XYZ file of C-alpha atoms in Angstrom:
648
model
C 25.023 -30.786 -61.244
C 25.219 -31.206 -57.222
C 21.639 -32.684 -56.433
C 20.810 -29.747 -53.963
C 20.105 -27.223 -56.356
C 16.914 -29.030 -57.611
C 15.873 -32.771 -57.893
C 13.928 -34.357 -60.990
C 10.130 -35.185 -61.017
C 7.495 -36.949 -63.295
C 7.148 -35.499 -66.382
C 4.318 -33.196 -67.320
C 2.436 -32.605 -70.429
C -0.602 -30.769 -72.294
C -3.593 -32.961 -72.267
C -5.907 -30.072 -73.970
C -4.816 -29.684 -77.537
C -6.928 -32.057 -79.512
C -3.897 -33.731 -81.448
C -5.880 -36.058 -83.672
C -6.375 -33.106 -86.171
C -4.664 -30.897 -88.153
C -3.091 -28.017 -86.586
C -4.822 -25.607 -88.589
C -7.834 -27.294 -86.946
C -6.696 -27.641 -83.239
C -8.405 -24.496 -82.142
C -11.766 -24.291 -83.699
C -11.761 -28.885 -82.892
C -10.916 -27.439 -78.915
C -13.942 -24.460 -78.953
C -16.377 -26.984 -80.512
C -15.477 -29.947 -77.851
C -15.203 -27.578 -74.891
C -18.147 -27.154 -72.319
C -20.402 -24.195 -72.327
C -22.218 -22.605 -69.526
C -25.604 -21.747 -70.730
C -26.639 -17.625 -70.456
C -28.904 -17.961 -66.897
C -26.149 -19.926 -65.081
C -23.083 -17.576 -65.850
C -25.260 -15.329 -63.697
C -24.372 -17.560 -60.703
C -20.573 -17.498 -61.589
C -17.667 -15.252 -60.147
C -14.545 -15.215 -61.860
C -11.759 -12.914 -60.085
C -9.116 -11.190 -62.455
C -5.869 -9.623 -60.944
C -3.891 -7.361 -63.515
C -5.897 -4.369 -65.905
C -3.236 -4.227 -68.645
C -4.117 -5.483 -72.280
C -4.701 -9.456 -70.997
C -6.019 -8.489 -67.645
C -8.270 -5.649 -69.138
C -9.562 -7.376 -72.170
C -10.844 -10.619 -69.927
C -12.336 -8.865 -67.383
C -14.501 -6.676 -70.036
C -15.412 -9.905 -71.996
C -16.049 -11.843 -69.084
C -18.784 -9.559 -67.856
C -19.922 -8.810 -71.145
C -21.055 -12.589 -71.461
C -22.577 -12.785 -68.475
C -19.804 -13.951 -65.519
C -19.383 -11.706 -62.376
C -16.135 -10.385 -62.606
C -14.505 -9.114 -59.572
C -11.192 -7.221 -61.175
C -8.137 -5.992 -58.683
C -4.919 -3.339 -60.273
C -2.826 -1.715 -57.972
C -3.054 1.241 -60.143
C -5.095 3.995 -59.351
C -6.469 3.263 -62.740
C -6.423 0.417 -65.246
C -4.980 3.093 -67.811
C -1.668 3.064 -65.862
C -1.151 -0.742 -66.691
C 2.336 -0.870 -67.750
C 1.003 -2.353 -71.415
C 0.321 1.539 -71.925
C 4.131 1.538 -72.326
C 4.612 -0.547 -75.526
C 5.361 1.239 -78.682
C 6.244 0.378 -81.533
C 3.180 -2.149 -82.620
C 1.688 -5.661 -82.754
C 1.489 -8.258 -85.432
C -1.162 -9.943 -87.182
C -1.104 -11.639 -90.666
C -3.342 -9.854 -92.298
C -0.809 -9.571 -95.596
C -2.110 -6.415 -96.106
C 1.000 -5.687 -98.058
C 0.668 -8.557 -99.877
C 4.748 -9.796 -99.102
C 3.487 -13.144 -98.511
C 2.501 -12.785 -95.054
C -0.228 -15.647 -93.773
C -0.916 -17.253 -90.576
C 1.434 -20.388 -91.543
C 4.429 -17.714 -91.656
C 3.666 -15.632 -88.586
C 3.675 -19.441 -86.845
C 6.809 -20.455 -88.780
C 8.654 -16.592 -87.649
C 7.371 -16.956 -83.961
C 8.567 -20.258 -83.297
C 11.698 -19.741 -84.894
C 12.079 -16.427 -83.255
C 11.786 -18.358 -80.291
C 14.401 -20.639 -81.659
C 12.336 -23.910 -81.077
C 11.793 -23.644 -77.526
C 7.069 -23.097 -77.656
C 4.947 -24.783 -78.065
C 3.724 -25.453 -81.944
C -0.130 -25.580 -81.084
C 0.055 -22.725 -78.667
C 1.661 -20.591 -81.293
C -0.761 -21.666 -84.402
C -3.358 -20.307 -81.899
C -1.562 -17.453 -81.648
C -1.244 -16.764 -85.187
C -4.532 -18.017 -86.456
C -6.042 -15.415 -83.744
C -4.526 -12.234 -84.408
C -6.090 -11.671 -87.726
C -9.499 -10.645 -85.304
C -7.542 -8.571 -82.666
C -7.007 -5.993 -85.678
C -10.976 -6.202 -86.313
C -11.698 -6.126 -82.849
C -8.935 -3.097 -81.830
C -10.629 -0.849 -85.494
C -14.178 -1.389 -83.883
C -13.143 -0.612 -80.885
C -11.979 3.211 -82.453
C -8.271 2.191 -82.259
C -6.778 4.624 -84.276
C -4.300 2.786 -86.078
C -1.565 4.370 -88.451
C -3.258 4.529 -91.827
C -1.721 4.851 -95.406
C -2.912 7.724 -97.833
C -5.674 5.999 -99.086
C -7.231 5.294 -95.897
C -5.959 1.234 -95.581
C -4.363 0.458 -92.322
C -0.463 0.974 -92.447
C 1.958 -1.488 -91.555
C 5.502 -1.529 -90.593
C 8.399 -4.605 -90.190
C 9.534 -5.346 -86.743
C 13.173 -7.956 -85.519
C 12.841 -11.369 -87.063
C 10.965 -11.289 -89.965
C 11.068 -9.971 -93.335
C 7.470 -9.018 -94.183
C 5.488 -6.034 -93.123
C 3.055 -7.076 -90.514
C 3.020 -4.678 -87.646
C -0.152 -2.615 -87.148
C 1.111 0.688 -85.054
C -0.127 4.460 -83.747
C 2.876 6.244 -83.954
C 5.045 5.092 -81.053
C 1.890 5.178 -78.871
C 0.241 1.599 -79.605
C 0.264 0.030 -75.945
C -1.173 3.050 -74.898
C -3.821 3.300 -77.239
C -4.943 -0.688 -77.437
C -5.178 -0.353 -73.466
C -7.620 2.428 -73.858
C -9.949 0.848 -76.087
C -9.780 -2.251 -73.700
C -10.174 0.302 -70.673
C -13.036 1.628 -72.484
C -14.763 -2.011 -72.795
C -13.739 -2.768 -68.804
C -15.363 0.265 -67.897
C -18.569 -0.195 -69.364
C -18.922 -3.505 -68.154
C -18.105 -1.715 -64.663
C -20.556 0.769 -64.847
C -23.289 -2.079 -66.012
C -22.403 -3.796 -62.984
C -21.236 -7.294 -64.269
C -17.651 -5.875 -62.937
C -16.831 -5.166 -59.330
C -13.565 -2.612 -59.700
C -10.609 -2.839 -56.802
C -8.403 -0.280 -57.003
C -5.456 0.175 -55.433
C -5.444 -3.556 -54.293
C -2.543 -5.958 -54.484
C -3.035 -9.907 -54.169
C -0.526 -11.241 -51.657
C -1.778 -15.074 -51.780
C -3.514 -17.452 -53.593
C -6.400 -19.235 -51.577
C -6.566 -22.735 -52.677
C -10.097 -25.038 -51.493
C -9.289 -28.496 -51.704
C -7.110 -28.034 -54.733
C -8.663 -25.644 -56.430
C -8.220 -21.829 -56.621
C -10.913 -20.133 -54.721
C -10.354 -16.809 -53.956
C -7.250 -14.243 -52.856
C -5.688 -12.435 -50.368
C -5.268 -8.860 -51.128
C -3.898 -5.580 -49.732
C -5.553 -2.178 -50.078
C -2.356 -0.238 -50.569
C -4.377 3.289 -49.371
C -5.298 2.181 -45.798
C -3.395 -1.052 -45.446
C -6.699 -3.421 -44.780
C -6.179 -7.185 -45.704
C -8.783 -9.254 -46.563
C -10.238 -12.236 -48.744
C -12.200 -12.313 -51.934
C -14.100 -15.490 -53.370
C -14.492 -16.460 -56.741
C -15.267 -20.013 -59.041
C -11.969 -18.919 -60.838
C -8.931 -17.020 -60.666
C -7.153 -15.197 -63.705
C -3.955 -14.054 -62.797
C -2.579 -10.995 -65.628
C -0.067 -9.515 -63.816
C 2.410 -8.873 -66.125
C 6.275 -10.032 -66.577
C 9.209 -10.101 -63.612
C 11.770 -8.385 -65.570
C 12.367 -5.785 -62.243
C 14.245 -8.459 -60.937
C 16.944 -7.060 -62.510
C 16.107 -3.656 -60.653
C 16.600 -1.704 -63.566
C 14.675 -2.601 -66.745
C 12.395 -0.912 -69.294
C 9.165 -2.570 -67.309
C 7.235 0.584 -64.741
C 8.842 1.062 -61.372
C 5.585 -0.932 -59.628
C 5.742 -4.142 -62.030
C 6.483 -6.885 -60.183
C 6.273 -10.617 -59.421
C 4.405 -11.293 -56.211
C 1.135 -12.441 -58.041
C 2.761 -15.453 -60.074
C 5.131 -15.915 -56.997
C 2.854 -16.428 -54.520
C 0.822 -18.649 -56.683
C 3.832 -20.488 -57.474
C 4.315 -21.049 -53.787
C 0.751 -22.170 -53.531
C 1.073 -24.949 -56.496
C 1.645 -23.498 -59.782
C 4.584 -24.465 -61.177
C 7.138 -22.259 -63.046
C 8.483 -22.436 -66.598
C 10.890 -21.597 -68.228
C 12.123 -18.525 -65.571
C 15.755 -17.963 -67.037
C 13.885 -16.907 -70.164
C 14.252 -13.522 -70.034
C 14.656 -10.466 -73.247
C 17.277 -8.197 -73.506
C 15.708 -5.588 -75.414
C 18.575 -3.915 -78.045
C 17.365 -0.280 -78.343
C 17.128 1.141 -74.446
C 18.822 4.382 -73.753
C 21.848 3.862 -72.148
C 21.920 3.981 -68.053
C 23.355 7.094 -67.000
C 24.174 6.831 -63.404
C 24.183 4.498 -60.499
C 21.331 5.427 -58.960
C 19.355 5.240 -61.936
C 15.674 3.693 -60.984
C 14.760 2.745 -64.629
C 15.572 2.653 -68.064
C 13.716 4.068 -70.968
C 12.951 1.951 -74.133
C 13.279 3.445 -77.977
C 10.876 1.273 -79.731
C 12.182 -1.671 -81.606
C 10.145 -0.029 -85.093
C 13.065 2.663 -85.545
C 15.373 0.038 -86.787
C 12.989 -0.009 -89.724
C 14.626 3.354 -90.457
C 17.649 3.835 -88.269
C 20.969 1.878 -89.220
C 22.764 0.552 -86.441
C 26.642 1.103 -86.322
C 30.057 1.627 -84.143
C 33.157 2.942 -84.856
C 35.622 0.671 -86.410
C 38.298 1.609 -84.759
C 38.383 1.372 -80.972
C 38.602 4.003 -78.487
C 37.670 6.349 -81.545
C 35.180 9.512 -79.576
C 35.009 11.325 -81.970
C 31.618 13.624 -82.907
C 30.038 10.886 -85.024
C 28.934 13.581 -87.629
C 32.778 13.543 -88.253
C 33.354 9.735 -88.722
C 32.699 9.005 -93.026
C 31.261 5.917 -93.836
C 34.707 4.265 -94.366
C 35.166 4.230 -90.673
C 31.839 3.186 -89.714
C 30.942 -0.160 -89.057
C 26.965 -0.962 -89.903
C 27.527 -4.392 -87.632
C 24.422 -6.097 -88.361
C 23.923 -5.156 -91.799
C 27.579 -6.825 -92.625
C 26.882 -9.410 -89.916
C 22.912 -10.271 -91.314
C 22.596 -9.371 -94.695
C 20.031 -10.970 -95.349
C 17.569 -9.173 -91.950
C 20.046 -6.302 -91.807
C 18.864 -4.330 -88.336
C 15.416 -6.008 -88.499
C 17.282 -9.364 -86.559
C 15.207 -10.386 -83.749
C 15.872 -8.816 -80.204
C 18.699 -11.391 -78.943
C 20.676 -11.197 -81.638
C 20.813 -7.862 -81.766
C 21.684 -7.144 -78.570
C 24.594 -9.782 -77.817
C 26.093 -8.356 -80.941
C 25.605 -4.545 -79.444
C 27.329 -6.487 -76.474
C 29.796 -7.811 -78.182
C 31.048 -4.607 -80.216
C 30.966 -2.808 -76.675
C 33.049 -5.861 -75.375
C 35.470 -5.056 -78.422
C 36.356 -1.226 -76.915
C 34.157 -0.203 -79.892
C 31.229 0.784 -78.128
C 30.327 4.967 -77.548
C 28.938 7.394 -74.806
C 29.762 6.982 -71.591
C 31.637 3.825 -70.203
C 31.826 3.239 -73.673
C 28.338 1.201 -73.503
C 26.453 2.326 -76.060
C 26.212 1.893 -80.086
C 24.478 4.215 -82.616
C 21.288 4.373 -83.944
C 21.223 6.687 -86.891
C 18.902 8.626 -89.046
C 20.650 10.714 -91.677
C 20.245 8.555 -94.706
C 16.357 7.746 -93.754
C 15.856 11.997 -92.946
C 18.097 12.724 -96.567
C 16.092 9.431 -98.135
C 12.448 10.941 -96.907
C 12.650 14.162 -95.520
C 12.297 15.444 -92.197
C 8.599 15.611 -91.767
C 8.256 11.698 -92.956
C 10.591 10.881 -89.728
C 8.318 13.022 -87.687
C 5.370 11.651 -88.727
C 6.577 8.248 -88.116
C 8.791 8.792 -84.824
C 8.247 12.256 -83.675
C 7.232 11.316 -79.821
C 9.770 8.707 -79.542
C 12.268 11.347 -81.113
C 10.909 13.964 -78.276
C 11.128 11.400 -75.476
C 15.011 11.126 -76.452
C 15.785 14.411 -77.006
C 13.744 15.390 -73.345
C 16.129 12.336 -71.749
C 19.109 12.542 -73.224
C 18.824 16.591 -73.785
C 20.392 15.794 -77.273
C 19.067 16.359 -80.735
C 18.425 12.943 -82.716
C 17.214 14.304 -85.584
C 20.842 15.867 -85.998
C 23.041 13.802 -84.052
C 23.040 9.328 -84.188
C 21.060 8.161 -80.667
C 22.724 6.443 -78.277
C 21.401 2.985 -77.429
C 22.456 -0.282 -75.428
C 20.700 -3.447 -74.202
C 18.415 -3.713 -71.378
C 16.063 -6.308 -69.555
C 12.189 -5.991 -70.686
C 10.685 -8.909 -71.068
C 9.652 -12.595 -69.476
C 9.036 -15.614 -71.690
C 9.139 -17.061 -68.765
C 6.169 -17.268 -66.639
C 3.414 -19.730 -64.911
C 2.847 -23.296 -66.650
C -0.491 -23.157 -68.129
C -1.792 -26.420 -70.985
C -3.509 -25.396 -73.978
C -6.728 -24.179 -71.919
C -4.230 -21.509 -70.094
C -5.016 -23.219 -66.696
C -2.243 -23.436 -64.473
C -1.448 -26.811 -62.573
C -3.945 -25.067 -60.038
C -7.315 -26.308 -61.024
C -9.060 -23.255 -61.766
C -6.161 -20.861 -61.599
C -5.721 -19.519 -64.884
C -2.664 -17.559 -66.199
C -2.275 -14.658 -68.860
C -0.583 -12.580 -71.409
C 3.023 -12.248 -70.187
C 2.654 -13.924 -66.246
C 2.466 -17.059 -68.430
C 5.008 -19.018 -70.232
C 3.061 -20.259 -73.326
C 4.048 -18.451 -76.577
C 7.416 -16.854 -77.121
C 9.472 -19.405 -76.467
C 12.962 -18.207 -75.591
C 12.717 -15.254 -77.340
C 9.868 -13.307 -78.227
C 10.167 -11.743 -81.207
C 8.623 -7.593 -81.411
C 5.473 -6.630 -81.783
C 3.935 -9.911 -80.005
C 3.384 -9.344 -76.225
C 0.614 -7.098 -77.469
C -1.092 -9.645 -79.683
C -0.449 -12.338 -77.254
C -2.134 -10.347 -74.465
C -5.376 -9.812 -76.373
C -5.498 -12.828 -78.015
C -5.559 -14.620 -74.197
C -8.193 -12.020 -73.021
C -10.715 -11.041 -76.100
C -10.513 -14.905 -77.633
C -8.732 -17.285 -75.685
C -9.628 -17.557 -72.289
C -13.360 -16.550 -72.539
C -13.402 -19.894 -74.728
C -11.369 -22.143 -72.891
C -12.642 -21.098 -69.078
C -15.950 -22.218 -69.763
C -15.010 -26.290 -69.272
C -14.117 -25.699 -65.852
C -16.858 -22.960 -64.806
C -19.451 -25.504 -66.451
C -18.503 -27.770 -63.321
C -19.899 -24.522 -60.755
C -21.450 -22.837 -59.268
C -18.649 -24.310 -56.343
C -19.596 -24.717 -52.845
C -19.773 -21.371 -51.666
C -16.426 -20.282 -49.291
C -16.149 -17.420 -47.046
C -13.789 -15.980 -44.883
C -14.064 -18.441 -42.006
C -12.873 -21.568 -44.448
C -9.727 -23.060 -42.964
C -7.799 -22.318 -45.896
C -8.904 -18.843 -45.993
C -8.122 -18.410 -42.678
C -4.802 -20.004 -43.135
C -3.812 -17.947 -46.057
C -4.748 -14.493 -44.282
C -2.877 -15.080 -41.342
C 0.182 -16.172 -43.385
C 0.006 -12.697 -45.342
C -0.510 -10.523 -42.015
C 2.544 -12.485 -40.198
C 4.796 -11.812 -42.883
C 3.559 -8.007 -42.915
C 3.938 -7.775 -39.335
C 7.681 -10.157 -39.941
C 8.817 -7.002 -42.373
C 7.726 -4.162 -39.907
C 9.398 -5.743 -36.730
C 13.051 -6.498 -38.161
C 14.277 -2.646 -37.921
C 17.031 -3.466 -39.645
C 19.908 -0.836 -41.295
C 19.186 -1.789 -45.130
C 16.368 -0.565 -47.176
C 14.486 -3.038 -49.575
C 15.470 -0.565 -52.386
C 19.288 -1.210 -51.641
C 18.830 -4.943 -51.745
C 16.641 -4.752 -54.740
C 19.369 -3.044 -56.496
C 21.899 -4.984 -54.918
C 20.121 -8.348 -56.655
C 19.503 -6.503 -59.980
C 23.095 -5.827 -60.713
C 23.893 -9.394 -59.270
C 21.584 -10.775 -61.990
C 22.046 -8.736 -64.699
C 25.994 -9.373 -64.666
C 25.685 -12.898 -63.987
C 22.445 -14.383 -65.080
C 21.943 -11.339 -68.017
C 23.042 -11.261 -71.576
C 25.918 -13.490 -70.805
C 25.544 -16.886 -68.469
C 28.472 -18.911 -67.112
C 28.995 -22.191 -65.137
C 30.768 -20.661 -62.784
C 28.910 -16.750 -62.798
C 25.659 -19.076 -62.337
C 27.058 -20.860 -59.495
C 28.534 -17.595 -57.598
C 25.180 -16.133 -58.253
C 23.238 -18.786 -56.296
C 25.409 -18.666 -53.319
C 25.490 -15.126 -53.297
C 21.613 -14.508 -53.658
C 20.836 -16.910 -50.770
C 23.782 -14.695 -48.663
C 21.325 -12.070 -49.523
C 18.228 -13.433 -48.521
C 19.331 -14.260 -45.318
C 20.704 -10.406 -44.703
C 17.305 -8.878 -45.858
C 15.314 -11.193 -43.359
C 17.778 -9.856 -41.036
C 18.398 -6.281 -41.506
C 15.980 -4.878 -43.472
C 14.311 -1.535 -42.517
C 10.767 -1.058 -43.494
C 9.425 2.196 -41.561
C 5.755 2.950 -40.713
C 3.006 0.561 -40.328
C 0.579 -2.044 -42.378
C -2.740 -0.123 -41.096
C -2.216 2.915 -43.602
C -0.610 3.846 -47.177
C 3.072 2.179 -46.971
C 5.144 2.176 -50.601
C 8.177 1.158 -48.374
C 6.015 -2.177 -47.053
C 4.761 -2.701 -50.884
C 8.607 -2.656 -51.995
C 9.290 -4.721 -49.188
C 7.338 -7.653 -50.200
C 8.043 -7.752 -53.729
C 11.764 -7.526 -53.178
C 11.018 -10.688 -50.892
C 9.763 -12.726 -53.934
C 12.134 -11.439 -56.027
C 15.022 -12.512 -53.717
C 13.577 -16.064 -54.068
C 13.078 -15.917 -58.339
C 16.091 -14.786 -58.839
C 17.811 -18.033 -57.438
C 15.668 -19.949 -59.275
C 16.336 -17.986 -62.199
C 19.852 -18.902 -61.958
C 19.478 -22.713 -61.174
C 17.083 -22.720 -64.169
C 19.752 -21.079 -66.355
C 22.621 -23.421 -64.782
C 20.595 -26.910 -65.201
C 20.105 -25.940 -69.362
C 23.310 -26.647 -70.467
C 22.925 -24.424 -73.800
C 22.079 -21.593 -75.579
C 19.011 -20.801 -77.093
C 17.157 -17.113 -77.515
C 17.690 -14.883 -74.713
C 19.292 -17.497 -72.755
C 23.206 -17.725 -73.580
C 25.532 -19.972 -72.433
C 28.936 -18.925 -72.945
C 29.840 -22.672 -73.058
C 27.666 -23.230 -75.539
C 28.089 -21.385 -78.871
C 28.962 -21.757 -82.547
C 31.894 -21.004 -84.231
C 30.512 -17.545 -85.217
C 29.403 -17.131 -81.445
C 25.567 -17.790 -82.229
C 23.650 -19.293 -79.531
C 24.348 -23.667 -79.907
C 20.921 -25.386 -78.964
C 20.994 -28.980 -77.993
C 17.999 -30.540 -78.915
C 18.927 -33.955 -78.142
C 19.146 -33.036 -74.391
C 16.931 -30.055 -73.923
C 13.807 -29.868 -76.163
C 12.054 -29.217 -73.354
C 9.827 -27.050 -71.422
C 11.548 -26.516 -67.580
C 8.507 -26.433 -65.382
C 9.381 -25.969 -61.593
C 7.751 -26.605 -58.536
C 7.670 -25.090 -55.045
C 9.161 -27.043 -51.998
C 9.107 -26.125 -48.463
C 11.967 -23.792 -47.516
C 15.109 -25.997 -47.337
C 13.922 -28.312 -49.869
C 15.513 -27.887 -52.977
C 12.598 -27.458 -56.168
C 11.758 -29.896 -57.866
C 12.144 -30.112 -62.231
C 9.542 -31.288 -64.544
C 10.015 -31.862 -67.860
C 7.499 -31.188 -70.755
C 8.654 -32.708 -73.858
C 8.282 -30.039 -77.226
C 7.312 -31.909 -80.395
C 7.538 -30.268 -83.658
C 5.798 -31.278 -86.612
C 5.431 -28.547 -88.657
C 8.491 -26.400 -88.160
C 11.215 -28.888 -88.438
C 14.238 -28.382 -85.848
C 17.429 -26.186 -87.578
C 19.848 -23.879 -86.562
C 18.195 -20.360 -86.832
C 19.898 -18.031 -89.196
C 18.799 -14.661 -90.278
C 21.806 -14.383 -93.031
């Protein structure tokens, strides 16, 4: 690979785990060597926290609830409109309440294969060992979970395993988990250990000789930018899947947070590590702004299929069963339509490919009820699915309890994310990094029902435990707003501002956001080449150097400006996406969500190569010109050995 896409540095590695025990005992050996900061002196603490959703929301209240000053920033108007309030169809814990041989040893074993051997083991036991108390905590909380007649908590199977271990209410579960951590935030809020900043969005990261020390941060209602001080930062801003413009993630989800901190130090794993979620409804025109997801839990009920005959349109109430092709259930006998996420959709992808897919454009497969509405009546489906079945039927204005829905892959989620060790601290000394803006769990796929246990488990258990070794080093010498590198960072953020308004351009940052998405999603999406990889670079930097050029941003930084807001984050995206794509280029294989069409096995299954690529890609920032440079973080696995994943 030409040597000006990126250059190779030392090698990096996570000092944190205590790896002279058991795994099993890594966690509980890391709580019991950490520091502590006694009661009185968490008092004299600050801890800022960007991002309200489940990771974000769940720190901030558990932070101030043992003592810290939190200072918490959303751009929201509220923390409820988090985009975790979006998630549906559950989260896992291995509870074995169904007693199918669920334990914390197999929800490890299931995630790190799901993520087909590209986590970290210890990260993942963590994981898995945790989510047993989310469950207590969400019940005590007043989460009201799906129960079973007899009043026991129901569960339900999600992609990639082949137990029952998904906890769920209805198709509302995001929603519901974020209120009861919404409900903790705000009590810690109105007790004053949390300061509440609405409406706010950081811009930059201020760093005090090499440590994070504070933000700079927009009030998106009358444009004022200013600095905010802290002993720590907690960045839980959510995933960057809107770099492909249209996704399942809100319209307002975005990357500047982790970008920006990036550019002040952090480095980036893993960014070509993005999901391609199977069941989306299809896009329906091109100027579409975002797609809709159908949870991931109606393949528990609904049986995938095509036609098996291409170019066939007809009604598919008229098609039997003889001319019906249930693809992953002849494909996966053994998972059936419960494979995880990236399987399913390259093979929706590939049956599309075939001239086999339906709607319109003839991308889109079927997701059918009949035999589960015949099998257990109507009002069973309803009680299971009914808003998800009304949120189709109000989109799509048809009828899916009478005819198949129409789904197709789309983009929403990020393994990728910020390099944190096993403490969640970020290369940034003090910087710490959450839920889905880090890299740490999934791998390169992350199997369903686990962004919502992974965001609690890093806010309610995780980071309140592990933050305390570096705050036990503070109070820090106190920084204000005249500190050099405050200073520095503010006048950076208001010259850029200024930089978008002046350039008066012809294109607005909507058109080159969407130009980029559709650039990314056909070249670095579901399918990566050599050579689509390479034309993708070239043609990204082509558009960087247009939207610095001819972008039009109307109005003015001193009042409420979604045009300015869009501007910015279409700035950072500009800059991911290429390093998306030489991320995806330098890994020679396939593994997860990333596939290389070089690399593949005879039955087109993504081809790992462990010998070359058992690694963890974390990237760092170089001054403009300067191409970034790689650093490698070896992945060791000594519990679940290194195969070829099958789900046959």
């Amino acid at each position: 690979m030409p040597l000006e896409l990126f250059t190779e540095g030392d090698p990096i590695a996570d000092t944190k785990a205590p790896m002279d025990v058991p795994i099993g005992e890594r966690w509980s050996e890391r709580k019991f060597r950490g520091r502590l900061v006694n009661p009185a002196n968490r008092r004299k603490l600050t801890v800022i926290v960007v991002g309200t959703g489940l990771a974000g929301g769940s720190a901030a209240a558990t932070l101030g609830e043992a003592g810290y000053n939190v200072k918490s920033f959303w751009y929201q108007d509220s923390p409820r409109r988090a985009h975790s309030v979006a998630a549906q169809g559950g989260i896992n814990a291995a509870k074995n309440y169904r007693n199918d041989g669920d334990s914390v040893h197999r929800l490890f074993y299931d995630t790190v294969k799901g993520g087909d051997f590209r986590s970290r083991e210890n990260n993942v036991h963590r994981l898995a060992e945790v989510s047993v108390n989310i469950i207590d905590q969400a019940v005590a909380q007043g989460v009201p979970f799906a129960r079973e007649y007899g009043g026991l908590l129901d569960n339900r199977s999600f992609g990639g395993t082949q137990v029952s271990r998904t906890f769920y209410a209805r198709g509302q579960t995001g929603q519901q988990l974020l209120y009861g951590a919404y409900q903790a935030l705000e009590r810690q809020i109105a007790a004053g250990s949390v300061e509440q900043n609405a409406r706010t969005e950081m811009l930059d990261l201020i760093v005090v000789d090499g440590r994070a020390r504070g933000i700079v941060a927009r009030d998106l209602v009358t444009g004022e930018i200013s600095t905010h001080f802290a002993d720590a930062v907690v960045i839980a801003s959510g995933g960057y899947g809107n770099v492909f413009y249209l996704s399942t993630n809100a319209k307002g989800s975005n990357t500047t947070a982790i970008w920006r901190a990036h550019k002040r130090g952090a480095y980036f794993a893993n960014p070509c590590y993005t999901q391609i979620h199977p069941t989306c409804i299809p896009v329906k025109g091109d100027y579409q702004s975002k797609l809709t997801l159908m949870s991931e839990s109606l393949r528990n009920d609904g049986r995938v299929w095509v036609p098996k005959e291409r170019g066939d349109t007809r009604d598919p109430r008229e098609i039997p069963e003889s001319e019906r092709d249930y693809y992953l259930e002849r494909l996966y006998p053994a998972f059936g339509n419960l494979v995880p996420r990236d399987i399913a959709s390259r093979q929706a992808k590939n049956v599309c490919d075939e001239g086999r897919g339906v709607g319109p454009g003839g991308l889109g497969v079927y997701l059918d009820f009949a035999e589960a509405i015949e099998r257990l009546g109507r009002p069973a489906v309803e009680a299971k699915y009914g808003n998800l079945f009304d949120m189709y039927a109000q989109i799509t204005g048809e009828d899916p309890y009478a005819v198949p829905m129409r789904i197709y892959p789309a983009v929403h989620y990020t393994m990728g994310g910020l390099w944190v060790d096993y403490d969640l601290q970020s290369t940034i000394p003090g910087m710490f990094v959450i839920g889905e803006a880090n890299f740490s769990d999934h791998g390169a796929n992350r199997l369903g029902a686990s962004a919502l246990m992974q965001g609690l488990a890093d806010g309610y258990f995780v980071l309140p435990s592990t933050i305390s070794s570096y705050l036990a080093d503070g109070p820090f010498d106190k920084v204000d707003d005249s500190h050099p590198a405050a200073v520095e960072a503010l006048r950076g953020v208001q010259e850029q501002t200024q930089k978008l308004l002046s350039i008066n351009g012809t294109r607005t940052p909507a058109s080159f956001h969407r130009e980029l998405g559709q650039l990314m999603w056909d070249l670095c999406g579901m399918e990566r080449t050599d050579e689509g990889l390479r034309k993708a670079i070239d043609r990204i930097r082509e558009i960087r150097q247009e939207f610095w050029s001819n972008v039009k941003v109307s109005g003015d930084w001193h009042s409420f400006n979604q045009t300015l807001e869009h501007a910015g984050r279409v700035a950072d995206f500009i800059e991911l996406g290429e390093l998306m794509c030489v991320d995806a280029l330098h890994r020679r294989e396939s593994c997860g969500g990333h596939f290389r069409a070089e690399s593949q096995t005879p039955e087109g299954e993504a081809l790992r190569d462990d010998e070359n690529f058992a690694y963890v890609a974390a990237w760092e920032w170089t001054p403009e010109g300067q191409p970034p440079v790689l650093h490698k973080e070896d992945l060791q696995y000594e519990y679940v050995h290194l195969a070829q994943r099958s789900y046959k």
